[in-house]
Coordinates of C-alpha atoms and ligand atoms in Angstrom, one line a residue:
S1 CA 25.8 -33.0 -15.8
A2 CA 29.5 -32.6 -14.9
K3 CA 30.4 -33.6 -18.5
S4 CA 28.6 -30.5 -19.9
L5 CA 30.7 -27.3 -19.9
S6 CA 27.6 -25.1 -20.5
K7 CA 25.6 -26.8 -17.7
L8 CA 28.6 -26.3 -15.4
L9 CA 28.8 -22.6 -16.3
S10 CA 25.1 -22.1 -16.0
L11 CA 25.5 -23.1 -12.3
G12 CA 27.0 -19.6 -11.8
A13 CA 29.0 -21.0 -9.0
R14 CA 31.4 -18.6 -7.3
R15 CA 34.5 -18.8 -5.3
G16 CA 33.7 -20.0 -1.7
Q17 CA 30.3 -21.4 -2.5
M18 CA 29.3 -24.9 -1.4
L19 CA 28.5 -27.4 -4.1
E20 CA 26.6 -30.6 -3.8
I21 CA 27.5 -33.4 -6.1
I22 CA 25.2 -36.3 -6.8
A23 CA 26.2 -39.4 -8.8
E24 CA 24.5 -42.6 -9.9
P25 CA 25.1 -45.4 -7.4
A26 CA 27.1 -47.5 -9.9
I27 CA 29.8 -44.8 -10.4
A28 CA 29.6 -42.9 -7.2
G29 CA 32.4 -44.6 -5.5
D30 CA 34.9 -43.7 -8.2
A31 CA 33.4 -40.5 -9.6
L32 CA 32.7 -38.5 -6.4
P33 CA 36.3 -38.4 -5.0
A34 CA 37.7 -37.7 -8.5
L35 CA 35.3 -34.8 -9.1
L36 CA 35.9 -33.4 -5.6
A37 CA 39.6 -33.5 -6.1
A38 CA 39.3 -31.9 -9.6
I39 CA 37.2 -29.0 -8.3
E40 CA 39.4 -28.4 -5.3
A41 CA 42.4 -28.3 -7.6
G42 CA 40.7 -25.6 -9.6
L43 CA 39.5 -27.6 -12.7
G44 CA 42.7 -26.9 -14.5
E45 CA 43.1 -23.3 -13.5
E46 CA 45.5 -21.9 -11.0
V47 CA 43.5 -21.0 -7.9
E48 CA 44.4 -19.5 -4.5
A49 CA 43.5 -22.0 -1.8
L50 CA 40.4 -20.8 0.2
A51 CA 41.3 -19.2 3.5
P52 CA 39.3 -20.9 6.3
V53 CA 37.1 -17.9 6.8
V54 CA 33.9 -19.3 5.3
E55 CA 32.3 -20.3 8.5
A56 CA 33.1 -17.0 10.2
V57 CA 31.4 -15.2 7.3
I58 CA 28.3 -17.3 7.5
E59 CA 28.1 -16.6 11.2
V60 CA 28.3 -12.8 10.6
M61 CA 25.5 -13.0 8.0
A62 CA 23.2 -15.3 10.1
E63 CA 19.9 -13.6 11.0
P64 CA 19.5 -13.0 14.7
E65 CA 17.3 -15.7 16.2
L66 CA 13.8 -14.6 16.7
V67 CA 12.2 -15.2 20.1
P68 CA 8.5 -14.8 21.0
P69 CA 7.8 -11.6 22.9
A70 CA 7.6 -12.1 26.7
V71 CA 4.5 -11.4 28.8
G72 CA 4.1 -7.7 29.3
A73 CA 6.4 -6.8 26.4
L74 CA 5.8 -3.5 24.7
I75 CA 6.4 -3.6 20.9
H76 CA 6.6 -0.6 18.7
G77 CA 5.4 -0.7 15.1
V78 CA 3.9 1.9 12.8
A79 CA 0.6 3.6 13.8
A80 CA -1.5 2.6 10.8
A81 CA -5.1 3.0 11.7
P82 CA -6.2 4.8 14.9
G83 CA -8.1 3.2 17.8
I84 CA -7.5 0.8 20.7
A85 CA -8.2 -2.9 20.4
S86 CA -7.9 -5.8 22.7
G87 CA -8.5 -9.5 22.3
P88 CA -6.8 -12.8 21.9
A89 CA -4.1 -13.2 19.2
H90 CA -5.2 -15.1 16.1
I91 CA -2.0 -15.8 14.1
Q92 CA -2.3 -16.4 10.4
V93 CA 0.9 -17.4 8.8
L94 CA 1.5 -19.1 5.5
R95 CA 2.0 -22.8 6.5
E96 CA 4.4 -25.2 4.9
F97 CA 2.7 -28.5 3.9
D98 CA 4.3 -31.9 3.6
Y99 CA 2.8 -34.2 1.0
P100 CA 3.9 -37.3 -0.9
L101 CA 4.9 -36.8 -4.4
R102 CA 3.5 -40.2 -5.6
G103 CA -0.1 -41.1 -5.2
E104 CA -1.7 -44.2 -3.8
S105 CA -3.8 -45.0 -6.9
L106 CA -5.5 -43.0 -9.7
P107 CA -9.1 -43.5 -8.4
I108 CA -8.0 -42.6 -4.8
E109 CA -6.1 -39.4 -5.8
R110 CA -8.9 -38.3 -8.1
Q111 CA -11.4 -38.7 -5.4
R112 CA -9.3 -36.8 -3.0
L113 CA -8.9 -33.9 -5.4
Q114 CA -12.6 -33.8 -6.2
Q115 CA -13.4 -33.7 -2.5
A116 CA -10.9 -30.9 -1.7
L117 CA -12.1 -28.8 -4.6
A118 CA -15.8 -29.3 -3.5
N119 CA -14.9 -28.3 0.1
V120 CA -13.1 -25.2 -1.0
N121 CA -15.9 -24.2 -3.3
H122 CA -18.3 -24.7 -0.5
E123 CA -16.2 -22.5 1.8
I124 CA -16.1 -19.7 -0.8
E125 CA -19.9 -20.0 -1.3
A126 CA -20.3 -19.4 2.5
L127 CA -17.9 -16.4 2.4
T128 CA -19.7 -14.9 -0.6
Q129 CA -23.0 -15.0 1.1
R130 CA -21.5 -13.3 4.2
S131 CA -19.8 -10.5 2.3
P132 CA -21.8 -7.3 2.0
A133 CA -19.4 -5.5 -0.5
K134 CA -19.8 -6.1 -4.2
A135 CA -16.0 -5.8 -4.8
I136 CA -15.4 -8.6 -2.3
R137 CA -18.0 -10.9 -3.8
E138 CA -16.4 -10.3 -7.2
I139 CA -13.1 -11.6 -5.9
F140 CA -14.7 -14.8 -4.7
V141 CA -16.5 -15.3 -8.0
T142 CA -13.1 -15.1 -9.7
H143 CA -11.8 -17.7 -7.3
Q144 CA -14.7 -20.0 -8.0
E145 CA -14.0 -19.7 -11.7
M146 CA -10.4 -20.6 -11.2
L147 CA -11.4 -23.7 -9.2
A148 CA -13.6 -24.8 -12.1
D149 CA -11.1 -23.9 -14.9
P150 CA -11.1 -27.0 -17.2
D151 CA -7.6 -26.3 -18.4
L152 CA -6.2 -26.5 -14.9
T153 CA -8.2 -29.7 -14.0
D154 CA -7.2 -31.4 -17.3
E155 CA -3.5 -30.7 -16.6
V156 CA -3.9 -32.0 -13.0
D157 CA -5.6 -35.1 -14.2
Q158 CA -2.8 -35.8 -16.7
R159 CA -0.3 -35.7 -13.9
L160 CA -2.5 -37.9 -11.7
R161 CA -2.5 -40.5 -14.5
Q162 CA 1.3 -40.4 -14.4
G163 CA 1.1 -41.5 -10.8
E164 CA 1.5 -38.2 -8.9
S165 CA -0.3 -37.5 -5.7
A166 CA -3.3 -35.1 -5.8
A167 CA -1.4 -32.6 -3.8
A168 CA 1.8 -32.7 -5.9
A169 CA -0.1 -32.6 -9.2
W170 CA -2.4 -29.7 -8.1
M171 CA 0.5 -27.6 -6.7
A172 CA 2.7 -28.2 -9.8
V173 CA -0.1 -27.0 -12.1
I174 CA -1.0 -24.0 -9.9
D175 CA 2.6 -23.0 -9.6
A176 CA 3.3 -23.2 -13.3
A177 CA 0.1 -21.2 -14.2
A178 CA 0.9 -18.5 -11.5
R179 CA 4.5 -18.2 -12.7
Q180 CA 3.5 -17.8 -16.3
Q181 CA 1.2 -14.9 -15.4
E182 CA 3.8 -13.3 -13.1
S183 CA 6.4 -13.5 -15.9
L184 CA 4.3 -11.2 -18.1
H185 CA 5.0 -8.2 -15.8
D186 CA 1.5 -6.9 -15.9
A187 CA 0.1 -5.6 -12.6
L188 CA -3.4 -7.0 -13.3
L189 CA -2.1 -10.5 -14.2
A190 CA 0.2 -10.5 -11.2
E191 CA -2.8 -9.9 -9.0
R192 CA -4.6 -12.8 -10.7
A193 CA -1.5 -14.9 -10.0
A194 CA -1.8 -14.0 -6.3
D195 CA -5.4 -15.1 -6.4
L196 CA -4.4 -18.4 -8.1
R197 CA -1.8 -19.0 -5.4
D198 CA -4.4 -18.2 -2.8
I199 CA -6.9 -20.9 -4.0
G200 CA -4.0 -23.2 -4.6
R201 CA -3.0 -23.1 -0.9
R202 CA -6.6 -23.5 0.2
V203 CA -7.0 -26.7 -1.8
L204 CA -3.7 -28.0 -0.7
A205 CA -4.7 -27.3 3.0
Q206 CA -7.8 -29.5 2.4
L207 CA -5.7 -32.2 0.7
C208 CA -3.3 -32.3 3.6
G209 CA -6.2 -32.5 6.0
E210 CA -5.2 -29.3 7.7
A211 CA -8.1 -26.9 8.2
D212 CA -7.4 -23.3 9.1
V213 CA -6.8 -22.7 12.8
P214 CA -10.3 -21.7 13.8
A215 CA -10.7 -18.0 14.7
P216 CA -11.6 -17.3 18.3
Q217 CA -15.2 -16.8 19.0
Q218 CA -14.8 -13.3 20.7
P219 CA -13.4 -10.4 18.8
Y220 CA -9.7 -11.0 18.2
V221 CA -6.5 -9.3 17.1
L222 CA -5.5 -10.7 13.7
V223 CA -1.7 -11.2 13.5
M224 CA -0.2 -11.6 10.0
E225 CA 2.9 -11.1 8.0
E226 CA 1.2 -8.6 5.7
V227 CA -2.4 -8.3 4.8
G228 CA -3.1 -8.8 1.1
P229 CA -6.3 -7.8 -0.8
S230 CA -7.9 -11.2 -0.7
D231 CA -7.1 -11.7 3.0
V232 CA -9.1 -8.5 3.5
A233 CA -11.9 -9.9 1.5
R234 CA -12.0 -12.7 4.1
L235 CA -12.0 -10.5 7.1
D236 CA -15.1 -10.3 9.1
P237 CA -15.0 -6.8 10.5
Q238 CA -17.5 -7.8 13.3
R239 CA -14.9 -10.2 14.7
V240 CA -11.6 -8.6 13.9
A241 CA -11.0 -6.1 16.7
G242 CA -7.5 -5.1 15.5
I243 CA -4.8 -5.9 12.9
L244 CA -1.2 -6.4 13.6
T245 CA 1.3 -7.1 10.8
A246 CA 5.0 -8.0 10.9
R247 CA 5.8 -6.1 7.8
G248 CA 4.7 -3.1 5.8
G249 CA 4.4 0.6 6.5
A250 CA 1.7 3.3 6.9
T251 CA 1.2 3.5 3.2
A252 CA 1.1 -0.3 2.7
H253 CA -2.0 -2.0 1.6
S254 CA -2.7 -3.4 5.0
A255 CA -2.7 0.1 6.5
I256 CA -4.9 1.7 3.9
V257 CA -7.4 -1.1 4.1
A258 CA -7.5 -1.1 7.9
R259 CA -8.2 2.6 7.9
A260 CA -10.9 2.1 5.3
L261 CA -12.6 -0.5 7.5
G262 CA -12.1 1.5 10.6
I263 CA -10.2 -1.3 12.3
P264 CA -7.3 -0.2 14.6
A265 CA -4.0 -1.4 13.2
V266 CA -0.3 -1.5 13.9
V267 CA 1.9 -2.5 11.0
G268 CA 5.6 -3.3 10.5
A269 CA 5.9 -4.6 14.1
G270 CA 8.7 -7.1 13.2
D271 CA 8.7 -10.8 12.6
A272 CA 8.8 -11.7 16.3
V273 CA 5.0 -10.9 16.6
L274 CA 4.4 -14.0 14.4
L275 CA 5.7 -16.2 17.2
I276 CA 3.1 -15.0 19.7
A277 CA 1.2 -18.0 21.0
P278 CA -2.4 -18.2 19.6
G279 CA -4.9 -16.9 22.1
T280 CA -2.4 -14.6 24.0
P281 CA -4.3 -11.5 25.1
L282 CA -3.1 -8.5 23.1
L283 CA -3.6 -4.7 23.6
L284 CA -3.1 -2.7 20.5
D285 CA -2.9 1.0 20.2
G286 CA -3.3 2.0 16.6
Q287 CA -2.8 5.7 17.3
R288 CA 0.6 5.4 19.0
G289 CA 1.7 2.3 17.0
R290 CA 2.2 0.2 20.1
L291 CA 1.3 -3.3 21.1
T292 CA 1.3 -4.8 24.6
V293 CA 1.6 -8.6 24.9
A294 CA -0.6 -10.1 27.8
P295 CA -1.1 -6.7 29.5
A296 CA -1.7 -6.4 33.2
A297 CA -5.3 -6.0 34.3
D298 CA -5.0 -2.3 35.3
Q299 CA -3.2 -1.5 32.1
L300 CA -6.0 -3.0 30.1
E301 CA -8.6 -1.2 32.1
R302 CA -6.9 2.2 31.5
A303 CA -6.6 1.5 27.8
L304 CA -10.2 0.5 27.5
A305 CA -11.3 3.6 29.4
E306 CA -9.3 5.6 26.9
R307 CA -10.9 3.8 24.0
D308 CA -14.4 4.7 25.5
R309 CA -13.3 8.4 25.8
R310 CA -12.1 8.3 22.2
E311 CA -15.3 6.8 21.0
Q312 CA -17.2 9.6 22.7
R313 CA -14.8 12.2 21.2
L314 CA -15.5 10.6 17.8
Q315 CA -19.2 10.8 18.2
A316 CA -18.8 14.5 19.3
A317 CA -16.5 15.1 16.3
K318 CA -19.1 13.5 13.9
A319 CA -21.8 15.8 15.2
R320 CA -19.7 18.8 14.3
R321 CA -18.3 17.5 11.0
L322 CA -20.0 20.2 8.9
E323 CA -18.5 23.0 10.9
P324 CA -15.2 24.6 9.9
A325 CA -11.9 23.6 11.7
I326 CA -10.7 26.6 13.7
T327 CA -8.1 26.4 16.5
R328 CA -8.9 27.7 20.0
D329 CA -7.1 31.0 19.2
G330 CA -9.0 31.5 15.9
H331 CA -6.8 30.1 13.2
A332 CA -8.7 28.3 10.5
I333 CA -7.4 25.4 8.3
E334 CA -9.5 23.9 5.5
V335 CA -10.2 20.2 5.6
F336 CA -10.8 18.6 2.2
A337 CA -11.2 15.0 1.0
N338 CA -9.1 12.7 -1.1
I339 CA -11.1 10.7 -3.6
G340 CA -10.5 8.3 -6.4
E341 CA -14.0 8.1 -8.1
S342 CA -16.8 10.3 -9.0
A343 CA -19.5 8.2 -7.5
G344 CA -20.3 8.9 -3.8
I345 CA -19.2 12.5 -3.8
E346 CA -22.4 13.6 -2.1
A347 CA -21.6 11.2 0.8
V348 CA -18.1 12.8 1.0
V349 CA -19.6 16.3 1.3
D350 CA -21.9 14.9 4.0
Q351 CA -18.8 13.6 5.9
G352 CA -17.7 17.2 6.2
A353 CA -15.5 17.8 3.2
E354 CA -15.0 21.5 2.4
G355 CA -13.8 20.5 -1.0
V356 CA -11.8 17.8 -2.7
G357 CA -8.1 18.2 -2.2
L358 CA -6.9 15.3 -4.3
L359 CA -8.8 13.6 -7.1
R360 CA -6.6 10.7 -8.1
T361 CA -7.6 10.7 -11.7
E362 CA -5.6 7.6 -12.5
L363 CA -8.1 5.6 -10.4
I364 CA -10.8 6.8 -12.8
F365 CA -8.6 5.6 -15.8
M366 CA -8.0 2.3 -14.0
A367 CA -11.7 1.7 -13.5
H368 CA -12.2 1.7 -17.3
P369 CA -11.2 -1.2 -19.5
Q370 CA -9.8 1.2 -22.1
A371 CA -8.5 4.7 -21.9
P372 CA -11.6 6.9 -21.2
D373 CA -12.1 9.4 -24.0
E374 CA -12.6 13.1 -23.5
A375 CA -16.4 12.8 -23.2
V376 CA -16.3 10.0 -20.7
Q377 CA -13.7 11.9 -18.6
E378 CA -15.8 15.1 -18.9
A379 CA -18.8 13.3 -17.5
E380 CA -16.8 11.9 -14.6
Y381 CA -15.3 15.3 -13.7
R382 CA -18.7 17.1 -14.1
R383 CA -20.3 14.6 -11.6
V384 CA -17.7 15.5 -9.0
L385 CA -18.1 19.2 -9.5
D386 CA -21.9 18.9 -9.4
G387 CA -21.7 17.0 -6.1
L388 CA -19.4 19.6 -4.7
A389 CA -21.9 22.3 -5.4
G390 CA -19.5 25.2 -5.6
R391 CA -16.8 23.9 -3.3
P392 CA -13.3 23.7 -4.8
L393 CA -12.0 20.7 -6.7
V394 CA -8.3 20.0 -6.7
V395 CA -7.5 17.5 -9.5
R396 CA -4.3 15.8 -10.1
T397 CA -3.5 15.0 -13.7
L398 CA -2.9 11.4 -14.6
D399 CA -0.2 10.0 -12.3
V400 CA 0.7 6.6 -13.8
G401 CA 3.9 4.9 -14.8
G402 CA 6.4 3.3 -12.6
D403 CA 4.6 1.2 -10.0
K404 CA 1.2 2.2 -11.2
P405 CA 0.9 0.9 -14.8
L406 CA -2.3 1.2 -16.8
P407 CA -3.2 -2.2 -18.4
Y408 CA -4.0 -0.6 -21.8
W409 CA -1.0 1.7 -21.8
P410 CA 2.2 -0.5 -22.0
I411 CA 5.2 1.2 -20.5
A412 CA 8.8 -0.1 -21.0
K413 CA 10.0 -2.1 -18.1
E414 CA 12.3 -0.2 -15.8
E415 CA 14.9 -1.3 -13.4
N416 CA 13.8 1.4 -10.9
P417 CA 10.2 2.4 -11.6
F418 CA 9.9 4.8 -8.7
L419 CA 12.8 6.7 -10.2
G420 CA 11.5 6.2 -13.8
V421 CA 9.0 7.7 -16.2
R422 CA 6.0 8.4 -14.0
G423 CA 3.7 11.2 -13.3
I424 CA 4.3 14.4 -15.2
R425 CA 7.3 12.9 -16.9
L426 CA 5.1 10.4 -18.6
T427 CA 2.3 12.7 -19.5
L428 CA 4.7 15.3 -21.0
Q429 CA 6.0 12.4 -23.2
R430 CA 2.4 11.7 -24.3
P431 CA 1.0 15.2 -24.6
Q432 CA -2.2 14.1 -26.4
V433 CA -3.3 12.2 -23.3
M434 CA -2.7 15.1 -21.0
E435 CA -4.4 17.6 -23.5
S436 CA -7.5 15.5 -23.7
Q437 CA -7.6 15.3 -19.9
L438 CA -7.1 19.0 -19.5
R439 CA -9.8 19.7 -22.0
A440 CA -12.3 17.4 -20.3
L441 CA -11.5 19.2 -17.0
L442 CA -11.9 22.8 -18.3
R443 CA -15.1 21.9 -20.1
A444 CA -16.6 20.2 -17.0
A445 CA -15.6 23.2 -14.8
G446 CA -17.2 26.2 -16.6
D447 CA -17.4 28.9 -13.8
R448 CA -16.9 26.5 -10.9
P449 CA -13.7 26.5 -8.8
L450 CA -11.2 24.1 -10.4
R451 CA -7.6 23.6 -9.3
I452 CA -5.3 21.5 -11.4
M453 CA -2.1 20.2 -10.1
F454 CA 0.7 18.1 -11.7
P455 CA 2.3 15.1 -9.9
M456 CA 6.0 14.3 -9.5
V457 CA 7.3 17.7 -10.7
G458 CA 11.0 17.9 -10.0
Q459 CA 12.1 20.6 -12.5
L460 CA 11.0 24.1 -13.3
E461 CA 10.8 23.2 -17.0
E462 CA 8.2 20.5 -16.4
W463 CA 5.9 22.9 -14.6
R464 CA 6.4 25.5 -17.3
Q465 CA 5.6 23.0 -20.1
A466 CA 2.4 21.8 -18.3
R467 CA 1.3 25.3 -17.6
A468 CA 1.8 26.4 -21.2
M469 CA -0.4 23.5 -22.3
V470 CA -3.2 24.6 -20.0
E471 CA -2.9 28.2 -21.1
R472 CA -3.1 27.3 -24.7
L473 CA -6.4 25.2 -24.0
R474 CA -7.8 28.1 -22.0
E475 CA -7.9 30.2 -25.1
E476 CA -10.4 27.7 -26.6
I477 CA -12.4 26.8 -23.5
S478 CA -13.3 29.5 -21.0
V479 CA -13.1 29.0 -17.3
S480 CA -13.5 31.6 -14.7
D481 CA -12.0 30.2 -11.5
L482 CA -8.9 28.2 -12.3
Q483 CA -5.7 27.8 -10.3
L484 CA -2.7 25.8 -11.4
G485 CA -0.3 24.2 -9.0
I486 CA 2.1 21.4 -8.4
M487 CA 2.5 18.5 -6.0
I488 CA 5.5 18.6 -3.8
E489 CA 6.6 15.0 -3.9
V490 CA 10.2 15.1 -5.0
P491 CA 12.7 16.8 -2.7
S492 CA 14.0 18.9 -5.6
A493 CA 10.6 20.5 -5.9
A494 CA 10.6 21.5 -2.2
L495 CA 14.1 22.9 -2.4
L496 CA 13.1 24.8 -5.5
A497 CA 9.9 26.1 -3.9
P498 CA 11.2 29.7 -3.6
V499 CA 11.5 29.8 -7.4
L500 CA 8.4 27.8 -8.2
A501 CA 6.3 29.8 -5.8
Q502 CA 6.6 32.8 -8.0
E503 CA 4.8 31.0 -10.8
V504 CA 2.3 28.6 -9.3
D505 CA -1.0 29.3 -7.6
F506 CA -0.5 26.7 -4.9
F507 CA 1.4 23.6 -3.7
S508 CA 0.0 20.4 -2.4
V509 CA 2.5 18.2 -0.5
G510 CA 2.3 14.5 -1.3
T511 CA 4.0 13.3 1.8
N512 CA 3.8 9.6 0.7
D513 CA 6.2 10.1 -2.1
L514 CA 8.0 13.0 -0.5
T515 CA 8.9 10.7 2.4
Q516 CA 10.0 7.8 0.2
Y517 CA 12.3 10.1 -1.9
T518 CA 13.7 12.0 1.0
L519 CA 14.5 9.0 3.1
A520 CA 15.4 6.8 0.1
I521 CA 12.9 4.1 1.4
D522 CA 10.5 2.4 -1.0
R523 CA 7.0 3.1 0.4
G524 CA 6.0 -0.5 -0.2
H525 CA 9.2 -2.1 0.9
P526 CA 8.3 -5.2 2.9
S527 CA 10.6 -4.5 5.9
L528 CA 11.9 -0.9 5.5
S529 CA 8.7 0.9 4.8
A530 CA 7.9 1.0 8.5
Q531 CA 10.7 3.5 8.8
A532 CA 9.2 5.7 6.1
D533 CA 7.6 8.0 8.6
G534 CA 6.5 11.4 7.3
L535 CA 7.2 13.0 10.7
H536 CA 10.9 12.6 10.0
P537 CA 12.5 16.0 10.6
A538 CA 14.1 16.0 7.2
V539 CA 10.6 15.7 5.6
L540 CA 9.3 18.4 8.0
Q541 CA 12.2 20.7 6.9
L542 CA 11.1 20.3 3.2
I543 CA 7.5 21.1 4.2
D544 CA 8.7 24.1 6.1
I545 CA 10.7 25.4 3.1
T546 CA 7.6 24.9 0.9
V547 CA 5.2 26.7 3.2
R548 CA 7.6 29.7 3.7
A549 CA 8.2 30.1 0.0
A550 CA 4.5 29.9 -0.8
H551 CA 3.4 32.3 1.9
A552 CA 6.2 34.8 0.9
H553 CA 4.4 35.0 -2.5
G554 CA 0.8 34.9 -1.2
K555 CA 0.2 31.3 -2.3
W556 CA -1.5 28.5 -0.3
V557 CA -0.2 25.0 0.7
G558 CA -2.1 21.8 1.2
V559 CA -1.0 18.4 2.4
C560 CA -2.7 15.4 0.7
G561 CA -0.5 12.5 1.7
E562 CA -1.5 10.0 4.4
L563 CA 0.4 12.1 7.0
A564 CA -2.4 14.7 6.9
A565 CA -4.8 12.2 8.6
D566 CA -2.3 11.2 11.2
P567 CA -3.7 12.6 14.5
Q568 CA -0.1 13.3 15.8
A569 CA 0.8 15.1 12.6
V570 CA -2.1 17.5 12.5
A571 CA -0.7 19.8 15.2
L572 CA 2.7 19.9 13.4
L573 CA 1.4 20.6 9.9
L574 CA -0.8 23.4 11.3
G575 CA 2.2 24.7 13.2
L576 CA 4.3 24.7 10.0
G577 CA 1.6 27.0 8.5
V578 CA -0.1 24.5 6.1
D579 CA -3.4 26.0 4.9
E580 CA -5.4 22.9 3.9
L581 CA -5.4 19.2 4.9
S582 CA -6.8 16.7 2.5
V583 CA -7.6 13.3 3.9
A584 CA -9.8 10.2 3.4
A585 CA -13.4 11.2 3.9
R586 CA -13.9 9.0 7.0
S587 CA -11.1 11.0 8.7
I588 CA -12.5 14.4 8.2
A589 CA -14.5 14.8 11.3
E590 CA -11.7 13.6 13.5
V591 CA -9.1 15.9 11.9
K592 CA -11.4 18.8 12.4
A593 CA -11.9 18.0 16.0
E594 CA -8.2 17.7 16.5
V595 CA -7.7 21.2 15.0
R596 CA -10.4 22.6 17.4
D597 CA -8.4 21.2 20.3
L598 CA -5.3 23.1 19.4
N599 CA -3.8 26.4 19.9
F600 CA -2.1 27.8 16.8
E601 CA 0.6 29.7 18.7
H602 CA 1.5 26.6 20.6
A603 CA 1.5 24.5 17.5
Q604 CA 3.9 26.9 15.8
K605 CA 6.3 26.5 18.8
L606 CA 6.0 22.8 18.7
A607 CA 6.7 22.7 14.9
R608 CA 9.9 24.8 15.5
Q609 CA 11.1 22.3 18.1
A610 CA 10.2 19.3 15.8
L611 CA 12.4 20.7 13.1
L612 CA 15.4 20.5 15.5
Q613 CA 14.9 16.8 16.3
G614 CA 17.1 14.0 14.9
S615 CA 14.5 11.4 14.0
A616 CA 10.9 10.6 13.5
G617 CA 10.8 8.8 16.8
A618 CA 12.1 11.9 18.6
V619 CA 9.4 14.0 16.9
R620 CA 6.7 11.6 18.0
A621 CA 8.1 11.5 21.5
L622 CA 8.0 15.3 21.6
L623 CA 4.3 15.3 20.4
E624 CA 3.5 12.8 23.1
T625 CA 4.6 15.2 25.8
R626 CA 2.7 18.2 24.5
Ligands
PEP1 C1 1.6 11.2 -2.2 O1 2.5 10.8 -2.8 O2 1.6 11.6 -1.0 C2 0.2 11.3 -2.8 C3 -0.8 11.9 -2.3 O3 0.2 10.6 -4.0 P1 0.0 9.0 -4.1 O4 -0.1 8.4 -2.8 O5 -1.2 8.8 -5.0 O6 1.3 8.7 -4.8
MG2 MG1 2.4 10.5 -5.0

């Protein structure tokens, strides 16, 4: 209301902004010109007239117009999951639906809604039966429960009785429920809100009579903005040959999931890929992060031949997965596994792991509905050590806070969680949590090789406090083969490595965080994370400083971020002198094979050259020509 000062203020209108004024028809003729004149005159305040630059500003800010990529176009994205894929494009974008706000009649709208809900339920039923994984089936059960939620359907019915259309009533209720959950700033509830919106859209599509564009019959390349967890649940790995996303980086959900499923993927390829016409043949190279639109026949043939060769190499690599990784000139590097749970450790060893290089203990904490007590933790750690049968276990102490909250451990909201109280900063503030974790670890280890490392260390004092805690506990619980180290994830820790190396037993470089903090790019940023490439020479410099410092004091260095499994990065990390690579279990055989193909002396020269480059792109180009 233009009569209310507080309402006018709450508009938050600023100089130069455009206002739209609406009036009742009866007064519009007089009121609108009077209001307009009053606003232009400054509403009683002295104002400078606006210079006529508004349009120019708008023009400067306008987004460049996107055009669909041409036939034969080569598009660069982020190499997210290795492998070569070809097939027709199947584009999945969130569609906008038009629907009337008012319904035809109550019985008709009720009937429409019932039918739509039944159809979606049926669709989910079919997907559930097709899904082999329990975790995926559980997502669908949640969706079915949401569809049947009486609170939701009651609210929708109330709106229908007020004359709204089924689509309008349904979406208003879903939107309000999702918003309410999102407003609680709880990661778990936010995920549920995403699920609610997901089923909300599916019912709406039914109501608007628009079924999903059917997927091609032959294996296709799925093109999406970003792949969310429930999209993945819907993926049929038999039919999805490759994944291409417009947004996201190598550590984004879509990338991690694609690697887990073994589907070649290129992510962060830019919004123009969403404009590719459905059915366009695509050739995707997940190793080099490249996409060719409608490739020429000979190009496709060459790529497919390379795919076959790669498949053969993989088979050969698998056959030798249990052998050590030694370069052609006799330099050995250890290949360990990253794990997040104690179950399945035997399978990890069978995939060739020479040890565990990163046990993400927060995932064990997250898998429990309440904080696991000391005994529960001890049993979990003991299971891993038993499965490793004498191989080393590198455990990271609880790394939560910031972007990784624990549902049962409320943490004050922060403006900048990645720069906030996370990792060691948090556990040092709650020493009883860290102490009980350390006790559980020491008890589980006994005389087996245990390496404990602390995440997010940026200051010498943090390391010393953590070490003091372990040393105190060691007096009560005896262990015979313990090493203590830190993760190098914060640039200050890398730069301080010459000092830290005098006191730690080892370093493990967490390239995911080290890259985000060095390049000042949020690793999950929707459009920038594609540039958060761990092969950036600035990140390599920090790894170089770390390795030199460690070796000068006879200490070892591992790399446990996603970069360690990047086939292009293996040569460089080896050349920089890294002693251990820790990767997802399914990558172990391939990383070992990569090492066996290399010459250490050559890799060292390559690493020196890489350090002199000016960008990650230049480093990758250098590696291409090796
Ligand atoms: C890293 O930061 O590289 C790392 C291994 O830790 P996380 O990905 O769990 O943060
Ligand atoms: Mg990290």
